[in-house]
């Protein structure tokens, strides 16, 4: 059973520089085990639904909207200025500022999808500030993973991929698809950037639907969210998370001492499972659970694993 989602007992915005202010909130026990939620996307924004994994009587849960999305300002759905000073290094710096602002010494990192990339990036940069990692739908956003989501998935969904490519100039269809789309998404003509946002989000829905009719994400019905999300995803994916190819995997020895739960669905075909296996192979204190019949979203078994691990961690520290 999911835990209740109490209202936040602290909330605010934090000036992180470069014209950005990030929205944050704290839920659960003010004296509980600190944990920070790293949402996906990039650009999805934090939701109180993340709280359902945490016992509110044992955890102090920090949620925040990453630069350019949610209630943080500026918003990428309003202005391309939200993409300035917006890289993985900036997000890592934001996490450190927020941790210091809240007076937290170390915290558990809880993230999914893009949030797992951000969590691993933060952990290898600041290992002394991390108590544990609990990550699901694990990805590292390297060049070959981005190519998998576009060109490789194009072999699975050739008709929809051809439709996606149809929005691009012919000379850019064989290269970095997110980067090419990003140029359309930041175009000053609203008809061009809104059309590109609809096309990109339709592709996101296609690769997220394993079989049957495409399941349309209701959040993409909001033009502001849709545009901001597409701009941020292609900004980060087109630049391979602004990290060198070994920016995470080449530094995992720095967090070899940390306990980690990694969860991936076997049917999560939007990115290669081998990325999660590679991370787990370099973390001797990690446990990798491959859930056979689940895809990218957290299904019942993934939710059970996450909640059980968080309960076990809290019990160990009581």
PDB file of C-alpha atoms in Angstrom:
ATOM      1  CA  UNK A   1       0.000   0.000   0.000  1.00  0.00           C
ATOM      2  CA  UNK A   2       1.324   3.497  -0.800  1.00  0.00           C
ATOM      3  CA  UNK A   3       1.992   5.830   2.085  1.00  0.00           C
ATOM      4  CA  UNK A   4      -0.128   8.982   2.553  1.00  0.00           C
ATOM      5  CA  UNK A   5       1.125  12.250   1.076  1.00  0.00           C
ATOM      6  CA  UNK A   6       1.052  14.877   3.819  1.00  0.00           C
ATOM      7  CA  UNK A   7       1.142  18.562   2.977  1.00  0.00           C
ATOM      8  CA  UNK A   8       4.598  20.153   3.038  1.00  0.00           C
ATOM      9  CA  UNK A   9       5.628  21.666   6.349  1.00  0.00           C
ATOM     10  CA  UNK A  10       8.269  23.855   4.689  1.00  0.00           C
ATOM     11  CA  UNK A  11       8.312  25.349   1.220  1.00  0.00           C
ATOM     12  CA  UNK A  12      10.092  28.114  -0.611  1.00  0.00           C
ATOM     13  CA  UNK A  13      12.169  29.209  -3.575  1.00  0.00           C
ATOM     14  CA  UNK A  14      15.940  29.385  -3.676  1.00  0.00           C
ATOM     15  CA  UNK A  15      17.971  31.773  -5.814  1.00  0.00           C
ATOM     16  CA  UNK A  16      20.609  29.565  -7.435  1.00  0.00           C
ATOM     17  CA  UNK A  17      22.135  32.158  -9.744  1.00  0.00           C
ATOM     18  CA  UNK A  18      22.059  32.750 -13.464  1.00  0.00           C
ATOM     19  CA  UNK A  19      18.556  34.172 -13.184  1.00  0.00           C
ATOM     20  CA  UNK A  20      17.121  30.887 -11.861  1.00  0.00           C
ATOM     21  CA  UNK A  21      15.031  30.292  -8.751  1.00  0.00           C
ATOM     22  CA  UNK A  22      14.121  26.718  -7.844  1.00  0.00           C
ATOM     23  CA  UNK A  23      10.966  25.768  -5.982  1.00  0.00           C
ATOM     24  CA  UNK A  24      11.369  23.314  -3.084  1.00  0.00           C
ATOM     25  CA  UNK A  25       9.278  21.729  -0.351  1.00  0.00           C
ATOM     26  CA  UNK A  26       9.815  19.385   2.587  1.00  0.00           C
ATOM     27  CA  UNK A  27       7.300  16.728   3.637  1.00  0.00           C
ATOM     28  CA  UNK A  28       7.094  14.075   6.337  1.00  0.00           C
ATOM     29  CA  UNK A  29       8.915  14.064   9.681  1.00  0.00           C
ATOM     30  CA  UNK A  30      11.050  17.217  10.138  1.00  0.00           C
ATOM     31  CA  UNK A  31      13.489  15.086  12.158  1.00  0.00           C
ATOM     32  CA  UNK A  32      13.307  12.019   9.928  1.00  0.00           C
ATOM     33  CA  UNK A  33      15.890  10.442   7.634  1.00  0.00           C
ATOM     34  CA  UNK A  34      16.680  13.028   4.904  1.00  0.00           C
ATOM     35  CA  UNK A  35      15.898  12.032   1.319  1.00  0.00           C
ATOM     36  CA  UNK A  36      15.769  14.087  -1.852  1.00  0.00           C
ATOM     37  CA  UNK A  37      13.602  13.267  -4.864  1.00  0.00           C
ATOM     38  CA  UNK A  38      15.116  13.699  -8.332  1.00  0.00           C
ATOM     39  CA  UNK A  39      12.344  13.846 -10.903  1.00  0.00           C
ATOM     40  CA  UNK A  40      12.596  12.669 -14.458  1.00  0.00           C
ATOM     41  CA  UNK A  41      12.272  14.306 -17.819  1.00  0.00           C
ATOM     42  CA  UNK A  42      14.310  16.425 -17.768  1.00  0.00           C
ATOM     43  CA  UNK A  43      11.428  18.828 -17.294  1.00  0.00           C
ATOM     44  CA  UNK A  44       8.748  16.691 -15.675  1.00  0.00           C
ATOM     45  CA  UNK A  45       8.752  18.626 -12.393  1.00  0.00           C
ATOM     46  CA  UNK A  46       8.277  17.206  -8.914  1.00  0.00           C
ATOM     47  CA  UNK A  47       4.933  15.752  -7.820  1.00  0.00           C
ATOM     48  CA  UNK A  48       3.606  14.952  -4.364  1.00  0.00           C
ATOM     49  CA  UNK A  49       2.999  11.414  -5.675  1.00  0.00           C
ATOM     50  CA  UNK A  50       6.687  10.703  -5.079  1.00  0.00           C
ATOM     51  CA  UNK A  51       5.941  10.905  -1.366  1.00  0.00           C
ATOM     52  CA  UNK A  52       3.919   7.658  -1.542  1.00  0.00           C
ATOM     53  CA  UNK A  53       7.097   5.557  -1.346  1.00  0.00           C
ATOM     54  CA  UNK A  54       8.221   7.122   1.953  1.00  0.00           C
ATOM     55  CA  UNK A  55       6.879   6.524   5.450  1.00  0.00           C
ATOM     56  CA  UNK A  56       6.039  10.119   6.472  1.00  0.00           C
ATOM     57  CA  UNK A  57       6.732   9.273  10.108  1.00  0.00           C
ATOM     58  CA  UNK A  58      10.308   8.230   9.348  1.00  0.00           C
ATOM     59  CA  UNK A  59      11.505  10.316   6.402  1.00  0.00           C
ATOM     60  CA  UNK A  60      12.145  13.982   5.804  1.00  0.00           C
ATOM     61  CA  UNK A  61      11.454  14.137   2.062  1.00  0.00           C
ATOM     62  CA  UNK A  62      12.742  17.045  -0.027  1.00  0.00           C
ATOM     63  CA  UNK A  63      11.123  17.642  -3.413  1.00  0.00           C
ATOM     64  CA  UNK A  64      12.224  20.343  -5.831  1.00  0.00           C
ATOM     65  CA  UNK A  65      11.596  21.389  -9.405  1.00  0.00           C
ATOM     66  CA  UNK A  66      14.771  21.392 -11.467  1.00  0.00           C
ATOM     67  CA  UNK A  67      15.743  24.479 -13.444  1.00  0.00           C
ATOM     68  CA  UNK A  68      13.269  25.495 -16.114  1.00  0.00           C
ATOM     69  CA  UNK A  69      10.258  23.429 -15.061  1.00  0.00           C
ATOM     70  CA  UNK A  70       7.475  22.969 -12.539  1.00  0.00           C
ATOM     71  CA  UNK A  71       7.207  25.972 -10.234  1.00  0.00           C
ATOM     72  CA  UNK A  72      10.819  27.022 -10.743  1.00  0.00           C
ATOM     73  CA  UNK A  73      11.477  30.162 -12.748  1.00  0.00           C
ATOM     74  CA  UNK A  74      12.028  30.990 -15.516  1.00  0.00           C
ATOM     75  CA  UNK A  75       9.989  28.206 -17.150  1.00  0.00           C
ATOM     76  CA  UNK A  76      11.149  26.692 -20.439  1.00  0.00           C
ATOM     77  CA  UNK A  77       7.565  26.722 -21.690  1.00  0.00           C
ATOM     78  CA  UNK A  78       7.586  30.512 -21.411  1.00  0.00           C
ATOM     79  CA  UNK A  79      11.059  31.513 -22.564  1.00  0.00           C
ATOM     80  CA  UNK A  80      14.211  30.038 -24.040  1.00  0.00           C
ATOM     81  CA  UNK A  81      16.096  32.011 -21.373  1.00  0.00           C
ATOM     82  CA  UNK A  82      15.268  29.102 -19.054  1.00  0.00           C
ATOM     83  CA  UNK A  83      17.825  27.061 -21.001  1.00  0.00           C
ATOM     84  CA  UNK A  84      20.661  29.438 -20.149  1.00  0.00           C
ATOM     85  CA  UNK A  85      22.872  28.323 -17.258  1.00  0.00           C
ATOM     86  CA  UNK A  86      21.046  24.991 -17.348  1.00  0.00           C
ATOM     87  CA  UNK A  87      23.333  21.960 -17.449  1.00  0.00           C
ATOM     88  CA  UNK A  88      23.921  18.905 -15.278  1.00  0.00           C
ATOM     89  CA  UNK A  89      26.700  20.787 -13.485  1.00  0.00           C
ATOM     90  CA  UNK A  90      24.224  23.558 -12.643  1.00  0.00           C
ATOM     91  CA  UNK A  91      21.697  21.019 -11.305  1.00  0.00           C
ATOM     92  CA  UNK A  92      24.389  19.412  -9.140  1.00  0.00           C
ATOM     93  CA  UNK A  93      25.262  22.856  -7.786  1.00  0.00           C
ATOM     94  CA  UNK A  94      21.556  23.481  -7.070  1.00  0.00           C
ATOM     95  CA  UNK A  95      21.369  20.273  -5.050  1.00  0.00           C
ATOM     96  CA  UNK A  96      24.324  21.355  -2.946  1.00  0.00           C
ATOM     97  CA  UNK A  97      22.848  24.809  -2.357  1.00  0.00           C
ATOM     98  CA  UNK A  98      19.525  23.289  -1.365  1.00  0.00           C
ATOM     99  CA  UNK A  99      21.161  20.762   0.961  1.00  0.00           C
ATOM    100  CA  UNK A 100      23.088  23.518   2.708  1.00  0.00           C
ATOM    101  CA  UNK A 101      20.028  25.772   2.830  1.00  0.00           C
ATOM    102  CA  UNK A 102      18.049  23.039   4.613  1.00  0.00           C
ATOM    103  CA  UNK A 103      20.896  22.162   6.971  1.00  0.00           C
ATOM    104  CA  UNK A 104      21.191  18.544   5.816  1.00  0.00           C
ATOM    105  CA  UNK A 105      24.525  16.753   6.231  1.00  0.00           C
ATOM    106  CA  UNK A 106      23.806  13.724   4.014  1.00  0.00           C
ATOM    107  CA  UNK A 107      20.725  12.527   2.213  1.00  0.00           C
ATOM    108  CA  UNK A 108      19.372   9.507   0.400  1.00  0.00           C
ATOM    109  CA  UNK A 109      19.022  10.041  -3.351  1.00  0.00           C
ATOM    110  CA  UNK A 110      15.738   8.789  -4.821  1.00  0.00           C
ATOM    111  CA  UNK A 111      15.308   9.223  -8.557  1.00  0.00           C
ATOM    112  CA  UNK A 112      13.924   7.737 -11.737  1.00  0.00           C
ATOM    113  CA  UNK A 113      14.867   7.845 -15.405  1.00  0.00           C
ATOM    114  CA  UNK A 114      16.615  11.208 -15.971  1.00  0.00           C
ATOM    115  CA  UNK A 115      16.574  11.529 -12.177  1.00  0.00           C
ATOM    116  CA  UNK A 116      18.815   8.459 -11.985  1.00  0.00           C
ATOM    117  CA  UNK A 117      21.340  10.134 -14.292  1.00  0.00           C
ATOM    118  CA  UNK A 118      21.253  13.251 -12.143  1.00  0.00           C
ATOM    119  CA  UNK A 119      21.495  11.182  -8.949  1.00  0.00           C
ATOM    120  CA  UNK A 120      24.536   9.259 -10.144  1.00  0.00           C
ATOM    121  CA  UNK A 121      26.152  12.467 -11.427  1.00  0.00           C
ATOM    122  CA  UNK A 122      25.649  14.178  -8.075  1.00  0.00           C
ATOM    123  CA  UNK A 123      26.824  11.145  -6.107  1.00  0.00           C
ATOM    124  CA  UNK A 124      30.139  10.762  -7.946  1.00  0.00           C
ATOM    125  CA  UNK A 125      30.751  14.505  -7.512  1.00  0.00           C
ATOM    126  CA  UNK A 126      29.760  14.667  -3.835  1.00  0.00           C
ATOM    127  CA  UNK A 127      29.995  11.127  -2.439  1.00  0.00           C
ATOM    128  CA  UNK A 128      30.399  12.378   1.125  1.00  0.00           C
ATOM    129  CA  UNK A 129      26.925  13.963   0.944  1.00  0.00           C
ATOM    130  CA  UNK A 130      25.091  10.759  -0.006  1.00  0.00           C
ATOM    131  CA  UNK A 131      23.855   8.099   2.414  1.00  0.00           C
ATOM    132  CA  UNK A 132      22.311   5.722  -0.130  1.00  0.00           C
ATOM    133  CA  UNK A 133      20.950   5.572  -3.674  1.00  0.00           C
ATOM    134  CA  UNK A 134      17.511   4.239  -4.616  1.00  0.00           C
ATOM    135  CA  UNK A 135      17.129   4.579  -8.382  1.00  0.00           C
ATOM    136  CA  UNK A 136      14.690   3.092 -10.867  1.00  0.00           C
ATOM    137  CA  UNK A 137      14.324   3.117 -14.644  1.00  0.00           C
ATOM    138  CA  UNK A 138      18.101   3.596 -14.482  1.00  0.00           C
ATOM    139  CA  UNK A 139      19.792   5.377 -17.385  1.00  0.00           C
ATOM    140  CA  UNK A 140      23.037   7.322 -17.810  1.00  0.00           C
ATOM    141  CA  UNK A 141      22.038   9.462 -20.858  1.00  0.00           C
ATOM    142  CA  UNK A 142      25.179   8.670 -22.815  1.00  0.00           C
ATOM    143  CA  UNK A 143      25.359   9.160 -26.584  1.00  0.00           C
ATOM    144  CA  UNK A 144      24.538   5.540 -27.411  1.00  0.00           C
ATOM    145  CA  UNK A 145      21.504   5.610 -25.092  1.00  0.00           C
ATOM    146  CA  UNK A 146      20.164   8.751 -26.758  1.00  0.00           C
ATOM    147  CA  UNK A 147      20.724   7.175 -30.177  1.00  0.00           C
ATOM    148  CA  UNK A 148      18.876   4.077 -28.912  1.00  0.00           C
ATOM    149  CA  UNK A 149      15.789   6.153 -28.026  1.00  0.00           C
ATOM    150  CA  UNK A 150      15.683   7.624 -31.504  1.00  0.00           C
ATOM    151  CA  UNK A 151      17.435   5.636 -34.240  1.00  0.00           C
ATOM    152  CA  UNK A 152      17.184   2.203 -32.592  1.00  0.00           C
ATOM    153  CA  UNK A 153      13.541   2.693 -31.636  1.00  0.00           C
ATOM    154  CA  UNK A 154      13.019   3.816 -35.209  1.00  0.00           C
ATOM    155  CA  UNK A 155      13.505   0.189 -36.247  1.00  0.00           C
ATOM    156  CA  UNK A 156      10.772  -0.841 -33.803  1.00  0.00           C
ATOM    157  CA  UNK A 157       8.381   1.930 -34.843  1.00  0.00           C
ATOM    158  CA  UNK A 158       9.406   2.763 -38.430  1.00  0.00           C
ATOM    159  CA  UNK A 159       6.236   4.573 -39.476  1.00  0.00           C
ATOM    160  CA  UNK A 160       6.134   6.858 -36.455  1.00  0.00           C
ATOM    161  CA  UNK A 161       9.892   7.441 -36.711  1.00  0.00           C
ATOM    162  CA  UNK A 162       9.505   8.476 -40.345  1.00  0.00           C
ATOM    163  CA  UNK A 163       6.825  10.911 -39.235  1.00  0.00           C
ATOM    164  CA  UNK A 164       9.183  12.307 -36.591  1.00  0.00           C
ATOM    165  CA  UNK A 165      12.016  12.682 -39.090  1.00  0.00           C
ATOM    166  CA  UNK A 166       9.657  14.401 -41.494  1.00  0.00           C
ATOM    167  CA  UNK A 167       9.847  17.515 -39.333  1.00  0.00           C
ATOM    168  CA  UNK A 168      13.625  17.771 -39.839  1.00  0.00           C
ATOM    169  CA  UNK A 169      15.727  18.888 -42.803  1.00  0.00           C
ATOM    170  CA  UNK A 170      16.948  15.861 -44.765  1.00  0.00           C
ATOM    171  CA  UNK A 171      20.591  16.516 -43.898  1.00  0.00           C
ATOM    172  CA  UNK A 172      19.901  16.234 -40.148  1.00  0.00           C
ATOM    173  CA  UNK A 173      17.861  13.025 -40.103  1.00  0.00           C
ATOM    174  CA  UNK A 174      20.835  10.697 -39.729  1.00  0.00           C
ATOM    175  CA  UNK A 175      22.533  12.439 -36.829  1.00  0.00           C
ATOM    176  CA  UNK A 176      21.675  13.719 -33.372  1.00  0.00           C
ATOM    177  CA  UNK A 177      17.869  13.823 -33.492  1.00  0.00           C
ATOM    178  CA  UNK A 178      17.266  15.620 -30.158  1.00  0.00           C
ATOM    179  CA  UNK A 179      19.762  18.351 -31.098  1.00  0.00           C
ATOM    180  CA  UNK A 180      18.080  18.822 -34.473  1.00  0.00           C
ATOM    181  CA  UNK A 181      14.651  19.016 -32.841  1.00  0.00           C
ATOM    182  CA  UNK A 182      15.956  21.449 -30.257  1.00  0.00           C
ATOM    183  CA  UNK A 183      16.718  23.956 -33.005  1.00  0.00           C
ATOM    184  CA  UNK A 184      13.045  23.836 -34.003  1.00  0.00           C
ATOM    185  CA  UNK A 185      11.872  24.059 -30.403  1.00  0.00           C
ATOM    186  CA  UNK A 186      13.769  27.300 -29.755  1.00  0.00           C
ATOM    187  CA  UNK A 187      12.715  28.872 -33.058  1.00  0.00           C
ATOM    188  CA  UNK A 188      11.003  32.239 -32.443  1.00  0.00           C
ATOM    189  CA  UNK A 189       8.015  31.337 -34.636  1.00  0.00           C
ATOM    190  CA  UNK A 190       5.315  29.857 -32.327  1.00  0.00           C
ATOM    191  CA  UNK A 191       3.909  27.695 -35.106  1.00  0.00           C
ATOM    192  CA  UNK A 192       7.311  26.068 -35.617  1.00  0.00           C
ATOM    193  CA  UNK A 193       8.173  25.468 -31.962  1.00  0.00           C
ATOM    194  CA  UNK A 194       4.697  24.293 -30.936  1.00  0.00           C
ATOM    195  CA  UNK A 195       4.510  21.896 -33.887  1.00  0.00           C
ATOM    196  CA  UNK A 196       7.918  20.488 -32.955  1.00  0.00           C
ATOM    197  CA  UNK A 197       6.828  20.073 -29.321  1.00  0.00           C
ATOM    198  CA  UNK A 198       3.741  18.098 -30.351  1.00  0.00           C
ATOM    199  CA  UNK A 199       5.850  15.881 -32.617  1.00  0.00           C
ATOM    200  CA  UNK A 200       8.507  15.215 -29.971  1.00  0.00           C
ATOM    201  CA  UNK A 201       5.989  14.393 -27.242  1.00  0.00           C
ATOM    202  CA  UNK A 202       4.096  12.096 -29.617  1.00  0.00           C
ATOM    203  CA  UNK A 203       7.367  10.188 -30.080  1.00  0.00           C
ATOM    204  CA  UNK A 204       7.838  10.050 -26.287  1.00  0.00           C
ATOM    205  CA  UNK A 205       4.370   8.493 -26.017  1.00  0.00           C
ATOM    206  CA  UNK A 206       5.159   6.020 -28.801  1.00  0.00           C
ATOM    207  CA  UNK A 207       8.350   4.656 -27.244  1.00  0.00           C
ATOM    208  CA  UNK A 208       6.697   4.512 -23.814  1.00  0.00           C
ATOM    209  CA  UNK A 209       3.822   2.347 -25.068  1.00  0.00           C
ATOM    210  CA  UNK A 210       4.963  -1.256 -25.286  1.00  0.00           C
ATOM    211  CA  UNK A 211       2.075  -2.619 -27.343  1.00  0.00           C
ATOM    212  CA  UNK A 212      -1.360  -1.732 -28.571  1.00  0.00           C
ATOM    213  CA  UNK A 213      -2.635   1.786 -29.299  1.00  0.00           C
ATOM    214  CA  UNK A 214      -0.324   4.563 -28.203  1.00  0.00           C
ATOM    215  CA  UNK A 215      -1.137   5.721 -24.673  1.00  0.00           C
ATOM    216  CA  UNK A 216      -1.220   9.510 -24.769  1.00  0.00           C
ATOM    217  CA  UNK A 217       0.250  11.225 -21.730  1.00  0.00           C
ATOM    218  CA  UNK A 218      -2.366  13.653 -20.388  1.00  0.00           C
ATOM    219  CA  UNK A 219       0.320  16.062 -19.234  1.00  0.00           C
ATOM    220  CA  UNK A 220       1.220  16.763 -22.862  1.00  0.00           C
ATOM    221  CA  UNK A 221      -2.218  18.297 -23.412  1.00  0.00           C
ATOM    222  CA  UNK A 222      -0.955  21.451 -21.667  1.00  0.00           C
ATOM    223  CA  UNK A 223       0.885  23.494 -24.353  1.00  0.00           C
ATOM    224  CA  UNK A 224       3.137  25.209 -21.795  1.00  0.00           C
ATOM    225  CA  UNK A 225       4.195  21.945 -20.186  1.00  0.00           C
ATOM    226  CA  UNK A 226       4.589  20.244 -23.569  1.00  0.00           C
ATOM    227  CA  UNK A 227       6.857  22.960 -24.947  1.00  0.00           C
ATOM    228  CA  UNK A 228       8.914  23.289 -21.761  1.00  0.00           C
ATOM    229  CA  UNK A 229       9.348  19.538 -21.456  1.00  0.00           C
ATOM    230  CA  UNK A 230      10.370  19.092 -25.098  1.00  0.00           C
ATOM    231  CA  UNK A 231      12.828  21.984 -24.901  1.00  0.00           C
ATOM    232  CA  UNK A 232      14.494  20.631 -21.756  1.00  0.00           C
ATOM    233  CA  UNK A 233      14.616  16.994 -22.886  1.00  0.00           C
ATOM    234  CA  UNK A 234      16.198  17.846 -26.221  1.00  0.00           C
ATOM    235  CA  UNK A 235      18.514  20.372 -24.553  1.00  0.00           C
ATOM    236  CA  UNK A 236      19.899  17.673 -22.251  1.00  0.00           C
ATOM    237  CA  UNK A 237      19.645  14.666 -24.581  1.00  0.00           C
ATOM    238  CA  UNK A 238      21.074  16.573 -27.531  1.00  0.00           C
ATOM    239  CA  UNK A 239      24.116  17.352 -25.386  1.00  0.00           C
ATOM    240  CA  UNK A 240      24.310  13.855 -23.824  1.00  0.00           C
ATOM    241  CA  UNK A 241      23.605  15.301 -20.366  1.00  0.00           C
ATOM    242  CA  UNK A 242      26.517  17.739 -20.775  1.00  0.00           C
ATOM    243  CA  UNK A 243      28.813  14.963 -19.546  1.00  0.00           C
ATOM    244  CA  UNK A 244      31.762  13.153 -21.114  1.00  0.00           C
ATOM    245  CA  UNK A 245      30.926   9.602 -22.114  1.00  0.00           C
ATOM    246  CA  UNK A 246      32.592   8.253 -18.972  1.00  0.00           C
ATOM    247  CA  UNK A 247      31.385  11.102 -16.751  1.00  0.00           C
ATOM    248  CA  UNK A 248      29.391   8.651 -14.636  1.00  0.00           C
ATOM    249  CA  UNK A 249      30.722   5.178 -15.424  1.00  0.00           C
ATOM    250  CA  UNK A 250      34.360   6.288 -15.191  1.00  0.00           C
ATOM    251  CA  UNK A 251      33.851   7.666 -11.671  1.00  0.00           C
ATOM    252  CA  UNK A 252      31.704   5.011 -10.017  1.00  0.00           C
ATOM    253  CA  UNK A 253      34.657   3.953  -7.863  1.00  0.00           C
ATOM    254  CA  UNK A 254      33.994   7.131  -5.847  1.00  0.00           C
ATOM    255  CA  UNK A 255      30.681   5.690  -4.609  1.00  0.00           C
ATOM    256  CA  UNK A 256      31.666   2.017  -4.388  1.00  0.00           C
ATOM    257  CA  UNK A 257      31.141   2.182  -0.617  1.00  0.00           C
ATOM    258  CA  UNK A 258      27.509   3.313  -0.852  1.00  0.00           C
ATOM    259  CA  UNK A 259      24.500   0.987  -0.674  1.00  0.00           C
ATOM    260  CA  UNK A 260      22.348   1.256  -3.768  1.00  0.00           C
ATOM    261  CA  UNK A 261      19.127  -0.239  -5.081  1.00  0.00           C
ATOM    262  CA  UNK A 262      18.806  -0.149  -8.870  1.00  0.00           C
ATOM    263  CA  UNK A 263      15.564  -1.212 -10.550  1.00  0.00           C
ATOM    264  CA  UNK A 264      14.832  -1.670 -14.245  1.00  0.00           C
ATOM    265  CA  UNK A 265      11.918  -3.187 -16.095  1.00  0.00           C
ATOM    266  CA  UNK A 266      12.895  -5.864 -18.600  1.00  0.00           C
ATOM    267  CA  UNK A 267      10.295  -4.392 -20.960  1.00  0.00           C
ATOM    268  CA  UNK A 268      11.664  -0.854 -20.663  1.00  0.00           C
ATOM    269  CA  UNK A 269      12.816  -0.743 -24.261  1.00  0.00           C
ATOM    270  CA  UNK A 270      13.196   3.039 -24.508  1.00  0.00           C
ATOM    271  CA  UNK A 271      16.797   2.660 -23.306  1.00  0.00           C
ATOM    272  CA  UNK A 272      19.267  -0.240 -23.110  1.00  0.00           C
ATOM    273  CA  UNK A 273      19.162  -2.410 -19.992  1.00  0.00           C
ATOM    274  CA  UNK A 274      22.919  -2.828 -20.337  1.00  0.00           C
ATOM    275  CA  UNK A 275      23.405   0.708 -18.972  1.00  0.00           C
ATOM    276  CA  UNK A 276      21.891  -0.268 -15.605  1.00  0.00           C
ATOM    277  CA  UNK A 277      23.861  -3.531 -15.571  1.00  0.00           C
ATOM    278  CA  UNK A 278      27.104  -1.638 -16.203  1.00  0.00           C
ATOM    279  CA  UNK A 279      26.416   0.705 -13.279  1.00  0.00           C
ATOM    280  CA  UNK A 280      25.558  -2.206 -10.974  1.00  0.00           C
ATOM    281  CA  UNK A 281      28.700  -4.099 -11.978  1.00  0.00           C
ATOM    282  CA  UNK A 282      30.825  -1.194 -10.710  1.00  0.00           C
ATOM    283  CA  UNK A 283      29.014  -0.787  -7.395  1.00  0.00           C
ATOM    284  CA  UNK A 284      29.829  -3.722  -5.104  1.00  0.00           C
ATOM    285  CA  UNK A 285      27.176  -2.702  -2.546  1.00  0.00           C
ATOM    286  CA  UNK A 286      24.402  -2.362  -5.116  1.00  0.00           C
ATOM    287  CA  UNK A 287      21.435  -4.624  -5.756  1.00  0.00           C
ATOM    288  CA  UNK A 288      20.043  -4.660  -9.289  1.00  0.00           C
ATOM    289  CA  UNK A 289      16.462  -5.878  -9.658  1.00  0.00           C
ATOM    290  CA  UNK A 290      15.278  -6.561 -13.193  1.00  0.00           C
ATOM    291  CA  UNK A 291      11.479  -6.716 -13.131  1.00  0.00           C
ATOM    292  CA  UNK A 292      10.524  -9.078 -15.923  1.00  0.00           C
ATOM    293  CA  UNK A 293       7.054  -7.831 -16.863  1.00  0.00           C
ATOM    294  CA  UNK A 294       7.362  -4.070 -16.300  1.00  0.00           C
ATOM    295  CA  UNK A 295       8.452  -1.225 -18.541  1.00  0.00           C
ATOM    296  CA  UNK A 296       9.565   2.367 -17.891  1.00  0.00           C
ATOM    297  CA  UNK A 297       6.893   3.372 -15.387  1.00  0.00           C
ATOM    298  CA  UNK A 298       6.817   2.027 -11.858  1.00  0.00           C
ATOM    299  CA  UNK A 299       4.502  -0.968 -11.860  1.00  0.00           C
ATOM    300  CA  UNK A 300       3.361  -2.910  -8.791  1.00  0.00           C
ATOM    301  CA  UNK A 301       6.583  -4.910  -8.347  1.00  0.00           C
ATOM    302  CA  UNK A 302       8.812  -1.861  -8.768  1.00  0.00           C
ATOM    303  CA  UNK A 303       6.699   0.064  -6.261  1.00  0.00           C
ATOM    304  CA  UNK A 304       6.939  -2.840  -3.821  1.00  0.00           C
ATOM    305  CA  UNK A 305      10.731  -3.018  -4.172  1.00  0.00           C
ATOM    306  CA  UNK A 306      11.183   0.721  -3.719  1.00  0.00           C
ATOM    307  CA  UNK A 307       8.922   0.971  -0.686  1.00  0.00           C
ATOM    308  CA  UNK A 308      10.407  -2.133   0.942  1.00  0.00           C
ATOM    309  CA  UNK A 309      13.936  -0.818   0.480  1.00  0.00           C
ATOM    310  CA  UNK A 310      13.076   2.558   1.961  1.00  0.00           C
ATOM    311  CA  UNK A 311      11.355   0.873   4.909  1.00  0.00           C
ATOM    312  CA  UNK A 312      14.388  -1.377   5.419  1.00  0.00           C
ATOM    313  CA  UNK A 313      16.735   1.610   5.295  1.00  0.00           C
ATOM    314  CA  UNK A 314      14.667   3.541   7.827  1.00  0.00           C
ATOM    315  CA  UNK A 315      14.532   0.492  10.153  1.00  0.00           C
ATOM    316  CA  UNK A 316      18.278   0.040   9.946  1.00  0.00           C
ATOM    317  CA  UNK A 317      18.801   3.619  11.102  1.00  0.00           C
ATOM    318  CA  UNK A 318      16.126   3.747  13.797  1.00  0.00           C
TER     319      UNK A 318
END
